[in-house]
Amino acid sequence: MADRAAMSDESSGVGPRGALARRWPTLLALAVSAPGFFDQPNAEEVHALAQAMLLLPLWYVVVGAVARRGWTWFVVVGVTGLFVLLRMQERVEPVLVLLAISLTGVLWGSVRGRLAHPSFLLQIAGLVVFAALAVAGLASAPDLGRYLVAAGWFAHGLWDIAHYRADAGVARTGAEWCAVVDIVIAAQLVLLPLLI
């Protein structure tokens, strides 16, 4: 009888297996970001993370512009793949492309009447703040830049948590995944130089 109850709990999402199944975004985020704990971030990695910080508000803006939270993972995978490809070439600066996509998202949302929605205006404000932090991190001396980039990643983690709790902006699984990645990366930037 106890075995049957345990099997029922696990299949219904209760119990250890159910908890792990529900937290798949957190597990995926840890798998993606944990390898960064094995090496101290150098100036080139901080530069790349400053550029990558532009992805964080970009996907919120794009999902807000199309007003389809179900597109969250398609947008995340698409812009992340594009960023990887942009980093592999040297002709076009990734920051310029990401900013252009972000501005296109804002314009597209504006044309579609999304400016009448406070949630989209919030995403535009987030874009401005996080883009400013990214650019400041890129333009600063290495040590200050590392802290600015870490602050941006950490702040976006809080942004994700707020959206997760409100069940707004993007899919909750996307907000959960991004919050964990953001906070882990911020911790790596701040803690690793102190420990290694």
Coordinates of C-alpha atoms in Angstrom, one line a residue:
M1 CA 0.0 0.0 0.0
A2 CA 2.8 2.4 0.9
D3 CA 4.6 1.6 -2.4
R4 CA 1.5 2.3 -4.4
A5 CA 1.0 5.7 -2.6
A6 CA 4.7 6.6 -3.2
M7 CA 4.3 5.7 -6.9
S8 CA 1.2 7.8 -7.1
D9 CA 3.0 10.8 -5.4
E10 CA 5.9 10.6 -7.9
S11 CA 3.7 10.4 -11.0
S12 CA 1.6 13.3 -9.8
G13 CA 4.6 15.6 -9.2
V14 CA 4.8 15.1 -5.4
G15 CA 7.9 13.5 -4.0
P16 CA 11.6 13.7 -5.0
R17 CA 11.2 12.8 -8.7
G18 CA 8.3 15.1 -9.0
A19 CA 10.2 17.9 -7.4
L20 CA 13.1 17.3 -9.8
A21 CA 10.8 17.2 -12.8
R22 CA 9.2 20.5 -11.8
R23 CA 12.6 22.2 -11.3
W24 CA 14.1 21.2 -14.7
P25 CA 14.8 24.9 -15.5
T26 CA 16.9 25.2 -12.4
L27 CA 18.8 22.0 -13.2
L28 CA 19.4 23.1 -16.8
A29 CA 20.6 26.5 -15.6
L30 CA 23.1 24.9 -13.2
A31 CA 24.3 22.5 -15.9
V32 CA 24.9 25.5 -18.3
S33 CA 26.5 27.9 -15.8
A34 CA 28.3 25.7 -13.2
P35 CA 31.3 25.0 -15.4
G36 CA 32.3 28.6 -15.0
F37 CA 33.2 27.9 -11.4
F38 CA 36.3 25.9 -12.5
D39 CA 38.2 28.9 -13.8
Q40 CA 38.8 32.5 -12.6
P41 CA 37.2 35.0 -15.1
N42 CA 39.7 36.8 -17.1
A43 CA 39.3 40.2 -19.0
E44 CA 38.1 38.5 -22.2
E45 CA 35.5 36.4 -20.4
V46 CA 34.2 39.5 -18.5
H47 CA 34.0 41.3 -21.9
A48 CA 32.0 38.4 -23.4
L49 CA 29.7 38.4 -20.3
A50 CA 29.1 42.1 -20.7
Q51 CA 28.1 41.6 -24.3
A52 CA 25.9 38.6 -23.3
M53 CA 24.2 40.7 -20.7
L54 CA 22.4 42.4 -23.7
L55 CA 20.6 39.1 -24.3
L56 CA 18.9 39.3 -21.0
P57 CA 16.5 42.2 -21.7
L58 CA 16.4 41.4 -25.4
W59 CA 14.4 38.2 -25.1
Y60 CA 12.0 39.9 -22.7
V61 CA 11.4 42.7 -25.2
V62 CA 11.0 40.3 -28.1
V63 CA 8.5 38.1 -26.2
G64 CA 6.7 41.3 -25.1
A65 CA 6.6 42.7 -28.6
V66 CA 4.9 39.6 -30.0
A67 CA 2.8 39.2 -26.8
R68 CA 3.3 35.4 -26.9
R69 CA 4.8 34.0 -23.8
G70 CA 4.8 30.5 -25.4
W71 CA 7.6 31.8 -27.7
T72 CA 10.0 32.2 -24.7
W73 CA 12.2 29.2 -25.3
F74 CA 12.3 29.7 -29.1
V75 CA 13.5 33.3 -28.6
V76 CA 16.0 32.2 -25.9
V77 CA 17.5 29.5 -28.1
G78 CA 17.4 31.7 -31.2
V79 CA 19.1 34.8 -29.7
T80 CA 21.6 32.6 -27.8
G81 CA 22.6 30.8 -31.0
L82 CA 22.9 34.0 -32.8
F83 CA 25.2 35.4 -30.1
V84 CA 27.4 32.4 -30.3
L85 CA 27.7 32.8 -34.0
L86 CA 28.4 36.5 -33.7
R87 CA 31.2 35.8 -31.2
M88 CA 32.8 33.4 -33.7
Q89 CA 33.3 36.2 -36.3
E90 CA 35.2 39.5 -36.2
R91 CA 33.4 41.6 -38.9
V92 CA 30.4 42.7 -36.9
E93 CA 30.4 43.7 -33.3
P94 CA 27.9 41.5 -31.4
V95 CA 26.8 44.4 -29.2
L96 CA 25.6 46.4 -32.3
V97 CA 23.6 43.5 -33.6
L98 CA 22.0 42.8 -30.2
L99 CA 21.1 46.4 -29.7
A100 CA 19.7 46.6 -33.2
I101 CA 17.5 43.5 -32.5
S102 CA 16.4 45.0 -29.2
L103 CA 15.4 48.3 -30.9
T104 CA 13.6 46.4 -33.7
G105 CA 11.7 44.6 -31.0
V106 CA 10.7 47.9 -29.4
L107 CA 9.6 49.3 -32.8
W108 CA 7.7 46.2 -33.7
G109 CA 5.9 46.2 -30.3
S110 CA 5.2 49.9 -30.8
V111 CA 3.6 49.4 -34.2
R112 CA 1.5 46.6 -32.8
G113 CA 0.2 48.9 -30.1
R114 CA 2.2 47.3 -27.2
L115 CA 3.2 50.8 -25.8
A116 CA -0.3 51.0 -24.4
H117 CA 0.6 48.1 -22.1
P118 CA 2.6 48.9 -18.9
S119 CA 4.2 45.5 -19.0
F120 CA 5.8 46.3 -22.4
L121 CA 6.9 49.7 -21.2
L122 CA 8.5 47.9 -18.2
Q123 CA 10.5 45.7 -20.6
I124 CA 11.7 48.8 -22.5
A125 CA 12.9 50.3 -19.2
G126 CA 14.7 47.1 -18.4
L127 CA 16.3 47.2 -21.8
V128 CA 17.6 50.7 -21.1
V129 CA 19.0 49.9 -17.7
F130 CA 20.6 46.6 -18.5
A131 CA 22.0 47.9 -21.8
A132 CA 23.5 50.8 -19.9
L133 CA 25.2 48.5 -17.4
A134 CA 26.5 46.3 -20.2
V135 CA 28.0 49.3 -22.1
A136 CA 29.4 50.7 -18.8
G137 CA 31.0 47.3 -18.1
L138 CA 32.5 47.2 -21.6
A139 CA 33.9 50.7 -21.3
S140 CA 35.3 50.5 -17.7
A141 CA 38.7 49.4 -16.4
P142 CA 38.8 45.6 -15.9
D143 CA 38.2 45.4 -12.2
L144 CA 35.4 48.0 -12.2
G145 CA 33.9 46.4 -15.3
R146 CA 33.8 43.0 -13.7
Y147 CA 31.8 44.4 -10.8
L148 CA 29.4 46.4 -13.1
V149 CA 28.8 43.3 -15.2
A150 CA 28.3 41.2 -12.0
A151 CA 25.8 43.8 -10.7
G152 CA 23.9 43.7 -14.0
W153 CA 23.7 39.9 -14.1
F154 CA 22.6 39.8 -10.4
A155 CA 20.0 42.6 -10.9
H156 CA 18.6 40.7 -13.9
G157 CA 18.4 37.6 -11.7
L158 CA 16.2 39.6 -9.4
W159 CA 14.2 40.9 -12.4
D160 CA 13.6 37.2 -13.4
I161 CA 12.5 36.3 -9.9
A162 CA 10.0 39.2 -9.9
H163 CA 8.6 38.0 -13.2
Y164 CA 8.5 34.4 -12.1
R165 CA 6.6 35.3 -9.0
A166 CA 4.2 37.6 -10.9
D167 CA 3.9 34.9 -13.7
A168 CA 4.4 37.7 -16.2
G169 CA 6.6 38.8 -19.1
V170 CA 7.9 35.4 -20.2
A171 CA 7.1 31.8 -19.5
R172 CA 7.7 31.0 -15.8
T173 CA 10.2 28.2 -16.8
G174 CA 12.2 30.8 -18.8
A175 CA 12.2 33.2 -15.9
E176 CA 13.3 30.5 -13.5
W177 CA 16.1 29.3 -15.8
C178 CA 17.4 32.8 -16.4
A179 CA 17.3 33.8 -12.7
V180 CA 19.5 30.8 -11.8
V181 CA 21.9 31.4 -14.7
D182 CA 22.1 35.2 -13.9
I183 CA 22.8 34.7 -10.2
V184 CA 25.3 32.0 -10.7
I185 CA 27.3 34.1 -13.2
A186 CA 27.2 37.1 -10.9
A187 CA 28.5 34.9 -8.1
Q188 CA 31.3 33.6 -10.3
L189 CA 32.4 37.1 -11.3
V190 CA 32.5 38.3 -7.7
L191 CA 33.6 35.3 -5.7
L192 CA 36.1 33.5 -7.9
P193 CA 38.7 36.2 -7.9
L194 CA 38.6 36.2 -4.1
L195 CA 38.9 32.4 -3.8
I196 CA 41.4 31.5 -6.5

